[in-house]
PDB file of C-alpha atoms in Angstrom:
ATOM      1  CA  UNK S   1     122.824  54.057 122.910  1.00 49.00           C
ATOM      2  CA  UNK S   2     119.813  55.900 124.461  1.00 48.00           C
ATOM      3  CA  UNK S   3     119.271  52.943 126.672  1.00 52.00           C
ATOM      4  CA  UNK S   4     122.687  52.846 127.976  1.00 48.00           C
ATOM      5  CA  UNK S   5     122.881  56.682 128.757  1.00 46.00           C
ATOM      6  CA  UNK S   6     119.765  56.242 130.670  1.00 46.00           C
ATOM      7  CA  UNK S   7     121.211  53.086 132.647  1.00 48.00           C
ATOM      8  CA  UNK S   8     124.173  55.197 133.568  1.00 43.00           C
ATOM      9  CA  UNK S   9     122.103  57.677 134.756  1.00 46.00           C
ATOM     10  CA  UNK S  10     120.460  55.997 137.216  1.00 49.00           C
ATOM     11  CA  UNK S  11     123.708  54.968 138.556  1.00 42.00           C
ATOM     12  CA  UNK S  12     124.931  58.100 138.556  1.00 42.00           C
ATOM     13  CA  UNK S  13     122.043  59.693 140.140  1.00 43.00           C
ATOM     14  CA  UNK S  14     122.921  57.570 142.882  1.00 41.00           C
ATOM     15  CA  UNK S  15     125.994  58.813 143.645  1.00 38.00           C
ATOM     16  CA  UNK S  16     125.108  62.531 142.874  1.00 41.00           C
ATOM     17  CA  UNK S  17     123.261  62.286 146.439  1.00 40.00           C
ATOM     18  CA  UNK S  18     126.274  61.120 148.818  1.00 36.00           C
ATOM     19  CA  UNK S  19     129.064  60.321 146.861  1.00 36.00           C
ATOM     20  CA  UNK S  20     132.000  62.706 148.045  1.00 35.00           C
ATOM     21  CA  UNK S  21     136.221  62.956 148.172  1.00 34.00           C
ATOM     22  CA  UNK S  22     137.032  64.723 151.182  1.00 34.00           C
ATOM     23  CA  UNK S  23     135.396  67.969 151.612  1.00 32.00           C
ATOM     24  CA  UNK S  24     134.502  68.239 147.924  1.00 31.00           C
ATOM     25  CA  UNK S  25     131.824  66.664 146.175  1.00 34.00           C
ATOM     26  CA  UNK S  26     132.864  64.465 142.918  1.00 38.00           C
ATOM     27  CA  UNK S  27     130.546  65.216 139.819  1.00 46.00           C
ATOM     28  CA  UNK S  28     128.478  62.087 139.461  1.00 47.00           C
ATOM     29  CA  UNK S  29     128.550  62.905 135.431  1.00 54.00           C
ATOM     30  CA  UNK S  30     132.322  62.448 135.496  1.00 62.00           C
ATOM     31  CA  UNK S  31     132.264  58.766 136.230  1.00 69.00           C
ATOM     32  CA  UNK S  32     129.401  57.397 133.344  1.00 70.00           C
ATOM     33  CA  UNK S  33     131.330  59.199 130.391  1.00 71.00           C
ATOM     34  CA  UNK S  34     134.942  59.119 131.830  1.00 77.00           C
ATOM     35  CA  UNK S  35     134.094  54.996 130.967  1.00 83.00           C
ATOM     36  CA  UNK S  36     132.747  55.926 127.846  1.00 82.00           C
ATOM     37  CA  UNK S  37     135.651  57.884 126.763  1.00 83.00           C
ATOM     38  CA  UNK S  38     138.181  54.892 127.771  1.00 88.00           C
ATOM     39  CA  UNK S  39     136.575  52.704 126.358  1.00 89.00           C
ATOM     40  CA  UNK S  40     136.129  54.482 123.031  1.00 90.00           C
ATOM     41  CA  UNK S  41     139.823  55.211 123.422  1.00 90.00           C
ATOM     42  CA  UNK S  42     140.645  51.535 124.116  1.00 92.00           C
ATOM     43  CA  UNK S  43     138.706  50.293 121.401  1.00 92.00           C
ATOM     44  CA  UNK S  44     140.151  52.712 118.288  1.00 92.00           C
ATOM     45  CA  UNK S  45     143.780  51.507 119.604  1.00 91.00           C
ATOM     46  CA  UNK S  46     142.670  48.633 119.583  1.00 92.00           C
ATOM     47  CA  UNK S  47     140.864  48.611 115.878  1.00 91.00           C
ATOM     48  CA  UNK S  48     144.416  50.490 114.883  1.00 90.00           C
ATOM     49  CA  UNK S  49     146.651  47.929 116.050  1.00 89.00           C
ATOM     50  CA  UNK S  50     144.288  44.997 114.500  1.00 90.00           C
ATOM     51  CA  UNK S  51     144.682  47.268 111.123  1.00 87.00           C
ATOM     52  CA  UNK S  52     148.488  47.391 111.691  1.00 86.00           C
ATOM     53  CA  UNK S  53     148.856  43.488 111.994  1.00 86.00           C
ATOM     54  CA  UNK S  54     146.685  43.112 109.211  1.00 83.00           C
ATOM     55  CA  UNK S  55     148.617  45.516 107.146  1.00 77.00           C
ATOM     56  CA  UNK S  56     151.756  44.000 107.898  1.00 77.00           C
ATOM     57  CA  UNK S  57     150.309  40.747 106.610  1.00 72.00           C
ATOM     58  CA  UNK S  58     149.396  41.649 103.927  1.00 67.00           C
ATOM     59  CA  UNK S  59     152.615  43.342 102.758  1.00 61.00           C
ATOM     60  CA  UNK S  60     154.885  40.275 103.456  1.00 62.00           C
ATOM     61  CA  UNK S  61     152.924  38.684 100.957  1.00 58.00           C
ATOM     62  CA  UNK S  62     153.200  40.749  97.768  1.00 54.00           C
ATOM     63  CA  UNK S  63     153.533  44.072  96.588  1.00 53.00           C
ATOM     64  CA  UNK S  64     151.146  46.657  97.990  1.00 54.00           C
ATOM     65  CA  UNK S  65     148.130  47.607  95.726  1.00 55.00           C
ATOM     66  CA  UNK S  66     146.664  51.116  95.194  1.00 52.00           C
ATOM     67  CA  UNK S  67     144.032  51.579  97.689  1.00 66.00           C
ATOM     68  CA  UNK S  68     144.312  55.461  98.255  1.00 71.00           C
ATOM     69  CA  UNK S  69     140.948  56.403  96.778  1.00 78.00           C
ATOM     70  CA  UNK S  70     138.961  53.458  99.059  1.00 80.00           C
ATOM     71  CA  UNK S  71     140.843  55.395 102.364  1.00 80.00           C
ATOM     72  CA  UNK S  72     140.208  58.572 100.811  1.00 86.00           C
ATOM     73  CA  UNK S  73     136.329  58.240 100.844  1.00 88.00           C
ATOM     74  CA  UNK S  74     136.014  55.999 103.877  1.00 88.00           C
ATOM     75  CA  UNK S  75     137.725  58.672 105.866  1.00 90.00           C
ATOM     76  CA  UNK S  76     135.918  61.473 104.156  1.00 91.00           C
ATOM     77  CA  UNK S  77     132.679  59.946 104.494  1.00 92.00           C
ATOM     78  CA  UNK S  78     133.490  59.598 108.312  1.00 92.00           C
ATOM     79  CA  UNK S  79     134.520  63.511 108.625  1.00 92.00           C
ATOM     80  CA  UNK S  80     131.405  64.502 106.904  1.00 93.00           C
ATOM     81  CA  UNK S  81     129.465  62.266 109.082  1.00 94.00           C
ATOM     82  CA  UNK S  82     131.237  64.203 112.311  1.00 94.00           C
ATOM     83  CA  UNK S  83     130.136  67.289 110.850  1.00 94.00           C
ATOM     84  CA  UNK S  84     126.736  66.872 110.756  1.00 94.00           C
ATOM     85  CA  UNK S  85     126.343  65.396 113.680  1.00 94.00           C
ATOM     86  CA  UNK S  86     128.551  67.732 115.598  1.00 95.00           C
ATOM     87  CA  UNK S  87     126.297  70.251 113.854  1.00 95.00           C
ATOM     88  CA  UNK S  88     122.921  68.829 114.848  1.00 95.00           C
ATOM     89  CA  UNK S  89     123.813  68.027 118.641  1.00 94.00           C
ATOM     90  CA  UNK S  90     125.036  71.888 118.635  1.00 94.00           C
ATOM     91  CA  UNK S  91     121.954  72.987 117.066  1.00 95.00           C
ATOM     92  CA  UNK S  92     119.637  70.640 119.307  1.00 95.00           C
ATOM     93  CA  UNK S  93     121.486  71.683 122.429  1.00 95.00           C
ATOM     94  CA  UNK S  94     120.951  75.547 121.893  1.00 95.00           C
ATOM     95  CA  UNK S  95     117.471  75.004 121.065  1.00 95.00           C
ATOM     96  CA  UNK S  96     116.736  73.520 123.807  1.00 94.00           C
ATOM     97  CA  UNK S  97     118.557  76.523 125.742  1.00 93.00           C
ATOM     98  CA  UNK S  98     116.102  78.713 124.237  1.00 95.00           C
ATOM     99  CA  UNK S  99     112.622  76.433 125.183  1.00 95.00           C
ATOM    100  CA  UNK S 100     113.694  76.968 128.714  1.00 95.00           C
ATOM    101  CA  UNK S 101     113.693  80.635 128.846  1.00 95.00           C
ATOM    102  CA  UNK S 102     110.623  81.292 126.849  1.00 96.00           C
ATOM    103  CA  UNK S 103     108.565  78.525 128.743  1.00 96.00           C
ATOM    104  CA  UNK S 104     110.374  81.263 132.093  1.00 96.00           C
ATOM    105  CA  UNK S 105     108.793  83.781 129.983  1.00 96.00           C
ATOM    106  CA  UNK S 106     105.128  82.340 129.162  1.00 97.00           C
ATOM    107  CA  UNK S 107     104.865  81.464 132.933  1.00 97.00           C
ATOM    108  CA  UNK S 108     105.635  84.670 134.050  1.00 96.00           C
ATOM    109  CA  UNK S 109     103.570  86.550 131.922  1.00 97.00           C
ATOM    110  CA  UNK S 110     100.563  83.512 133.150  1.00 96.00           C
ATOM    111  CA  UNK S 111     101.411  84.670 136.720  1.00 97.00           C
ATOM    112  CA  UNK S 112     101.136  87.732 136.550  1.00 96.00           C
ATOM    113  CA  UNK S 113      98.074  88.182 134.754  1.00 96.00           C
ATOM    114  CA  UNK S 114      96.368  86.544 138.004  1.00 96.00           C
ATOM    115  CA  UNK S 115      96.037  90.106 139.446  1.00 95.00           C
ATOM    116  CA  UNK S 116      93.347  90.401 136.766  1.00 95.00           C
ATOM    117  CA  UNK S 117      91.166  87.741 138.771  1.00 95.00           C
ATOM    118  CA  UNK S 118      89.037  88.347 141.364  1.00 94.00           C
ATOM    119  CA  UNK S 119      90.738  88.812 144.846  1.00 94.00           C
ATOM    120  CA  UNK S 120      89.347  85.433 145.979  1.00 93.00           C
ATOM    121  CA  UNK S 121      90.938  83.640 143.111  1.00 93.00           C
ATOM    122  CA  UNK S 122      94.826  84.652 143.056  1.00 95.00           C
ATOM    123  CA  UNK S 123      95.800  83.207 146.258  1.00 95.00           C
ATOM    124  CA  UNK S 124      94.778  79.587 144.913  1.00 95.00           C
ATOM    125  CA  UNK S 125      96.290  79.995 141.638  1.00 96.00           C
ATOM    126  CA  UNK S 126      99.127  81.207 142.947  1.00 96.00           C
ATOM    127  CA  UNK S 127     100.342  78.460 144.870  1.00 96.00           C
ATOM    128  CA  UNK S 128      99.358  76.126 141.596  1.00 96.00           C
ATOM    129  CA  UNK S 129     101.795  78.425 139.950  1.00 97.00           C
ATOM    130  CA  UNK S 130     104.636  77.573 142.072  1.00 96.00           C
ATOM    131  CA  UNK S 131     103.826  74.046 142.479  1.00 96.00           C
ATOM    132  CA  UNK S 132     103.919  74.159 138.831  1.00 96.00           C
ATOM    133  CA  UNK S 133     107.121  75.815 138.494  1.00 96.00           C
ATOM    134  CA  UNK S 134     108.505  72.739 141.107  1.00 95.00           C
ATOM    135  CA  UNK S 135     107.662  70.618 139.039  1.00 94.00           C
ATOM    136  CA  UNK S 136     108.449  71.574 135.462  1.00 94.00           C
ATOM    137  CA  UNK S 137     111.984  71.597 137.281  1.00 92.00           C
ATOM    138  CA  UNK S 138     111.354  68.336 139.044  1.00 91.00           C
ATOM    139  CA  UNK S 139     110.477  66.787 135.677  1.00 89.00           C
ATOM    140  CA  UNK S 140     113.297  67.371 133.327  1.00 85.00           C
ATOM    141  CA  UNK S 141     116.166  66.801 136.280  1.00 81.00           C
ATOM    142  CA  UNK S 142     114.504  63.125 136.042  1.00 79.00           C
ATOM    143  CA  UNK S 143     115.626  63.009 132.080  1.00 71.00           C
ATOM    144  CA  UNK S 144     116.481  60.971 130.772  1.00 66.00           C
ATOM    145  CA  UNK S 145     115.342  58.506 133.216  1.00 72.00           C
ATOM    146  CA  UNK S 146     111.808  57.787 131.174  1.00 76.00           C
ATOM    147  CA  UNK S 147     110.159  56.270 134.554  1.00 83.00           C
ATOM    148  CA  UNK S 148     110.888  59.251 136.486  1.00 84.00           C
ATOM    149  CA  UNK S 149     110.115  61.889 133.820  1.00 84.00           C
ATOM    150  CA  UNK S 150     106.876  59.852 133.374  1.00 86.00           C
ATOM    151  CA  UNK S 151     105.906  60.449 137.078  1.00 89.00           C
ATOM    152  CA  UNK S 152     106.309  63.775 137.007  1.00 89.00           C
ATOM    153  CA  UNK S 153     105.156  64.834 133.771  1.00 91.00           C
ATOM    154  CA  UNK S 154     101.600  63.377 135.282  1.00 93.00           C
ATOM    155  CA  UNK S 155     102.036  65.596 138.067  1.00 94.00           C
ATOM    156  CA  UNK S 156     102.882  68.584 136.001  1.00 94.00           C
ATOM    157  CA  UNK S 157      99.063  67.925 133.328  1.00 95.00           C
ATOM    158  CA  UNK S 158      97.667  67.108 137.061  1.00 96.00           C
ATOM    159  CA  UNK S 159      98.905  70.523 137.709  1.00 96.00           C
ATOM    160  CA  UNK S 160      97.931  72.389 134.379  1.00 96.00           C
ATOM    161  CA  UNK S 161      94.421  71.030 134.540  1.00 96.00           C
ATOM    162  CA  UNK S 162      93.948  72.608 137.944  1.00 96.00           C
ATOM    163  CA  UNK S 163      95.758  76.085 136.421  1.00 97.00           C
ATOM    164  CA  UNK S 164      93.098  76.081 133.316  1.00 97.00           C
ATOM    165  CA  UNK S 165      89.935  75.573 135.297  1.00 96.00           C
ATOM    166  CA  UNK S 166      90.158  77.747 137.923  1.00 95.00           C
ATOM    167  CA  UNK S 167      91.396  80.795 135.934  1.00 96.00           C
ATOM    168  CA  UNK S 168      88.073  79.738 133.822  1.00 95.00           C
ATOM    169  CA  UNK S 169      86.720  80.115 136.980  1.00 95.00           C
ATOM    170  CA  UNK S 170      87.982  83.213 137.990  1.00 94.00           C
ATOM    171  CA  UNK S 171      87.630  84.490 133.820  1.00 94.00           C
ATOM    172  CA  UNK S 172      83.521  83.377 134.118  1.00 93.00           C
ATOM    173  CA  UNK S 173      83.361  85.711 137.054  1.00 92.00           C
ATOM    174  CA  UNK S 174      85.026  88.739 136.087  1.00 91.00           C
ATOM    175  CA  UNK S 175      82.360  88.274 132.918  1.00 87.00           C
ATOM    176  CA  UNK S 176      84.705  90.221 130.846  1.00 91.00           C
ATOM    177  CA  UNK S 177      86.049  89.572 127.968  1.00 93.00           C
ATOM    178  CA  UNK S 178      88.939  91.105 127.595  1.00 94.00           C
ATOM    179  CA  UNK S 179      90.473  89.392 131.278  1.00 94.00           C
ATOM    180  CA  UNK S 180      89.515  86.114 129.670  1.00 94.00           C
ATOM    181  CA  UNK S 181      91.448  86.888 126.097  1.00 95.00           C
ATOM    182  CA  UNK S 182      94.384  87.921 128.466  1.00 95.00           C
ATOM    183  CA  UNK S 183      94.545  85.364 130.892  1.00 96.00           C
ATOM    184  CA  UNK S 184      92.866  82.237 129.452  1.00 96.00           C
ATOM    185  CA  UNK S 185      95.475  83.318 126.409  1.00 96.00           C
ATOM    186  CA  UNK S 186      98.499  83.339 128.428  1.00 96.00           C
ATOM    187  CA  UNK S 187      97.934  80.226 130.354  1.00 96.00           C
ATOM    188  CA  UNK S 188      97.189  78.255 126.947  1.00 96.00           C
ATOM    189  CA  UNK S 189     100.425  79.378 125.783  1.00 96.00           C
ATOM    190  CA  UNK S 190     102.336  78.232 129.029  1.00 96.00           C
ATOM    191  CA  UNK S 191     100.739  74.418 128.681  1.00 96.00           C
ATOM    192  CA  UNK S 192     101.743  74.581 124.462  1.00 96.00           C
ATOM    193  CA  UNK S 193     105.013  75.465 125.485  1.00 96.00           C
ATOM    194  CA  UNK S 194     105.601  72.932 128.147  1.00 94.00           C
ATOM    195  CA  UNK S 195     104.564  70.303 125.887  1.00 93.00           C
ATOM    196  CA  UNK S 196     107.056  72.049 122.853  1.00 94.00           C
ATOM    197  CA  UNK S 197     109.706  71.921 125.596  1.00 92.00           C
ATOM    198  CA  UNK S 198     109.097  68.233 126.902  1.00 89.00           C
ATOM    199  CA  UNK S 199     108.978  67.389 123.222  1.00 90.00           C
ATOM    200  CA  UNK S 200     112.217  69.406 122.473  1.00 90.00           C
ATOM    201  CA  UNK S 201     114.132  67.088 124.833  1.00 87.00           C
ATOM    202  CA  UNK S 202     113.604  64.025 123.379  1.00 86.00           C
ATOM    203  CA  UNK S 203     114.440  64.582 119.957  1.00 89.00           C
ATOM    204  CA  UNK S 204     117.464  63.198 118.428  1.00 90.00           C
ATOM    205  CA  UNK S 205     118.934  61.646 115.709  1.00 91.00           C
ATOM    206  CA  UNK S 206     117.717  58.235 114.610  1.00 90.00           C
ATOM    207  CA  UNK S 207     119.540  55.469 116.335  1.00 89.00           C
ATOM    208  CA  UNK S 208     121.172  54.513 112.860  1.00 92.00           C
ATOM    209  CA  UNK S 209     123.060  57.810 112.941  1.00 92.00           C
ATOM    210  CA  UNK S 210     125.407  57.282 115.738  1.00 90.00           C
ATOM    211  CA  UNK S 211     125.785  53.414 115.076  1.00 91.00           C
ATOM    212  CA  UNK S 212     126.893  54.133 111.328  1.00 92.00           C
ATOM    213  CA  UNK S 213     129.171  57.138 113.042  1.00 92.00           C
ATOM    214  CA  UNK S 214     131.036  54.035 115.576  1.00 91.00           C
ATOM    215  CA  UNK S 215     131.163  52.018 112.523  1.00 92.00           C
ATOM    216  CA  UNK S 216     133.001  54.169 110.446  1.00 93.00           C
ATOM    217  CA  UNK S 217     135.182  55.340 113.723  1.00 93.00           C
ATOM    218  CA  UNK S 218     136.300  51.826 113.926  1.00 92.00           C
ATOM    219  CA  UNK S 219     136.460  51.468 109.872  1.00 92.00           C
ATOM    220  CA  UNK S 220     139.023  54.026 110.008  1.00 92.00           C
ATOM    221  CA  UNK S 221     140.583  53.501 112.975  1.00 91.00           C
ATOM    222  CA  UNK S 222     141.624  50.111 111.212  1.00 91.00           C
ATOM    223  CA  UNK S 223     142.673  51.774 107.678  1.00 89.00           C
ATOM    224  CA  UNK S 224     144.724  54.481 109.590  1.00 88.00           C
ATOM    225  CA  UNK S 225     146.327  51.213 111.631  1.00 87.00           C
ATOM    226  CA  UNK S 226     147.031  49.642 108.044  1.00 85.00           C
ATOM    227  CA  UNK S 227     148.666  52.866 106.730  1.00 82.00           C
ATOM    228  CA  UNK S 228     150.602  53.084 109.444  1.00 83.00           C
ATOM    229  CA  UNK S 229     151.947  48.834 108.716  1.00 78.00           C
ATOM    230  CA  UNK S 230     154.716  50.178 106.260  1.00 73.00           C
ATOM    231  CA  UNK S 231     156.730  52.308 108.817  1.00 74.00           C
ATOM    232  CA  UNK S 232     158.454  49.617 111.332  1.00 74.00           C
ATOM    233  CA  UNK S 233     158.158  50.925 114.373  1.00 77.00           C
ATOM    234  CA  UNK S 234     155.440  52.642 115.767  1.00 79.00           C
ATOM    235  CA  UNK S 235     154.989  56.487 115.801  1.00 80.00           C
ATOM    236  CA  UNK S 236     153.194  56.817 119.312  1.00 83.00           C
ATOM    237  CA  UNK S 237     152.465  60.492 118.765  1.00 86.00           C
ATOM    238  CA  UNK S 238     150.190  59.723 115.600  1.00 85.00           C
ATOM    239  CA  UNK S 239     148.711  56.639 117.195  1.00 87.00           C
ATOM    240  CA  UNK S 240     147.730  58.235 120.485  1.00 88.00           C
ATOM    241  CA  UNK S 241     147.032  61.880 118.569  1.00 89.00           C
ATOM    242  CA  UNK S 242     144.219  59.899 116.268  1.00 90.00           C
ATOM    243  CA  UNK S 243     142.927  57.636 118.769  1.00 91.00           C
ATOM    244  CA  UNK S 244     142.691  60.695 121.419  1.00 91.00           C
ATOM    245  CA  UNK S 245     141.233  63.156 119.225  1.00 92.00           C
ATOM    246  CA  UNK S 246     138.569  60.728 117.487  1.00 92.00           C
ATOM    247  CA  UNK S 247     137.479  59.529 120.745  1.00 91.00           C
ATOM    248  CA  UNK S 248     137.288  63.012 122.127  1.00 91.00           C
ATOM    249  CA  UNK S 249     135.021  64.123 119.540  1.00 93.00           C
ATOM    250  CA  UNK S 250     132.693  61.050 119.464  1.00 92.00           C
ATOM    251  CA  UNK S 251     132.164  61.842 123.187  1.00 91.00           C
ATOM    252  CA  UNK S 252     131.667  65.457 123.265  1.00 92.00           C
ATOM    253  CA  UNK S 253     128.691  65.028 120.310  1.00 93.00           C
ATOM    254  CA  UNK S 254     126.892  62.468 122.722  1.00 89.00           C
ATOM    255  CA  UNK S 255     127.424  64.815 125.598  1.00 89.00           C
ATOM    256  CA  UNK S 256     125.760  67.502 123.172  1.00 91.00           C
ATOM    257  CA  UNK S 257     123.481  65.429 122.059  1.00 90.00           C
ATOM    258  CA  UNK S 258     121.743  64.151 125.893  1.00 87.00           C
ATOM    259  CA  UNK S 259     122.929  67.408 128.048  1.00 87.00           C
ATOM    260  CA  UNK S 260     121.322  65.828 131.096  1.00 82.00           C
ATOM    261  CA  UNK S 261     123.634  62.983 131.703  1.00 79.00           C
ATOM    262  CA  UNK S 262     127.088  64.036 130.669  1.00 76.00           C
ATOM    263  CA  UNK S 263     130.017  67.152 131.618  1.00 81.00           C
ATOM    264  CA  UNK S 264     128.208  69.382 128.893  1.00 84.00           C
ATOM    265  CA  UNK S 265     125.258  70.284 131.416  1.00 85.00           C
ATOM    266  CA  UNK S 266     121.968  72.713 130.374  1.00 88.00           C
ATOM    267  CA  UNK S 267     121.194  72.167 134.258  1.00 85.00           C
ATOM    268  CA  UNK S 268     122.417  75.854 134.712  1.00 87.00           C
ATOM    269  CA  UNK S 269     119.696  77.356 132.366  1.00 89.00           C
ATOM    270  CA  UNK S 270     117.591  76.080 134.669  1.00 91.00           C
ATOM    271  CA  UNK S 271     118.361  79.183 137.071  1.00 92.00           C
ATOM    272  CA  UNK S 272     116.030  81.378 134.539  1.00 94.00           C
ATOM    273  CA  UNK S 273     112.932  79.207 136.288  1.00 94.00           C
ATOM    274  CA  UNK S 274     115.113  79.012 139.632  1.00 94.00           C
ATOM    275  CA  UNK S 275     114.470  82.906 139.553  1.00 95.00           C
ATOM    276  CA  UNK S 276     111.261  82.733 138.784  1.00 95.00           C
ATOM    277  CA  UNK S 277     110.282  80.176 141.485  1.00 95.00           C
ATOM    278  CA  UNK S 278     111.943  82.808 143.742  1.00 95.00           C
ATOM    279  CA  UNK S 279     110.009  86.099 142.558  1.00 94.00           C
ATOM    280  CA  UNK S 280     106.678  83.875 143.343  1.00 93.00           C
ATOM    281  CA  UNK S 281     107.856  83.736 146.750  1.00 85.00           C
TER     282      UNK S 281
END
């Protein structure tokens, strides 16, 4: 699944830089999970109208059997399955809200305790600031494509082990050690939380999660189609109501769940380092 997001990504990355309908731009994210969703929704009317044939089938040749309590807990297993996962992409998504703005606040409070250096050292460590700033940003607009992120994640320890050495530099020569608790404290804190954040991203569930959640999507897309075998005609607002609203809920926990890639984006909490970039000058 992680695989495929990433493979859309690329594709959509592509278009993000030119692709355009009239004077507006079109959202490259809309076109990677606007197939998803179809297809999702394609393949539960599909599973439903398998389950309907077989239903029918199966009632032509004898008396229907008691099978309430098997459709009882397949369908109950599958809500409790939504739950939790709704719950954890929720949870994951926030969190990772919240690792942006405190790794804006440990760089900030890193910057500014340069003007406890000597003169000759801020102007140096300043500019490593903001090229550090670049590209923290630079780096997680690449997720989730891993060869991108890669690159610049090597640019950003590149950047940090420039940061650390010459504010021991500029520590050594103050010879005090109260500027080196402060600063040498606060820059530790900005690399530990850079690597909490880059680790914060690529956390999810394990990959038998959301293949046992499709599984039991299409399970009971098929019992609800066999359920719906003793009526003879079809009642479209049920069928399309259940295949709309199961699809639609699927989708919106994967767009939780990777909130680079889909129309849930956590691109705007990047404007809390966009704001700092711009107060660095």
């Amino acid at each position: 699944m992680h695989r495929m997001l990433v493979q859309w990504h690329r594709y959509a990355s592509g278009a993000r830089n030119g692709v355009r309908c009239g004077s507006i731009a079109m959202d490259y994210s809309i076109v990677p999970f606007s197939i998803l969703g179809i297809s999702l929704l394609v393949a539960i009317f599909v599973a439903m109208e398998i389950g309907r044939w077989s239903g029918s089938r199966i009632s032509q040749q004898g008396p229907e059997r008691a099978t309430g309590i098997v459709d009882g807990a397949v369908f109950g297993l599958m809500g409790l399955l939504i739950a939790f996962s709704f719950s954890g992409a929720a949870s994951r998504f926030d969190a990772r809200r919240q690792l942006i703005v405190q790794e804006s606040n440990r760089i900030e409070t890193a910057y500014l305790r340069i003007n406890l250096l000597p003169a000759d050292f801020q102007p140096l460590l300043r500019q490593k600031f903001r090229d550090y700033v670049d590209a923290r940003l630079a780096a997680h607009r690449k997720h989730p494509d891993l060869t991108l992120t890669a690159v610049e994640l090597r640019q950003v320890e590149a950047l940090q082990r420039e940061i650390w050495a010459n504010a021991v530099a500029g520590c050594q020569k103050t010879s005090s050690p109260a500027v080196m608790t402060l600063v040498l404290g606060a820059v530790n804190e900005m690399i530990d939380m850079a690597t909490t954040r880059t680790e914060g991203t690529r956390i999810h569930p394990p990959a038998v999660v959301p293949v046992m959640l499709i599984v039991l999507v299409f399970a009971c897309s098929l019992l609800a189609g066999s359920l719906m075998a003793a009526n003879k005609t079809r009642n479209w607002v049920h069928v399309l109501s259940f295949a709309i609203m199961l699809s639609f809920t699927v989708l919106v926990i994967l767009d939780l769940e990777y909130p680079r890639v889909g129309l849930i984006r956590i691109d705007i909490w990047d404007r809390v380092l966009l704001e700092l970039r711009a107060r660095m000058g």
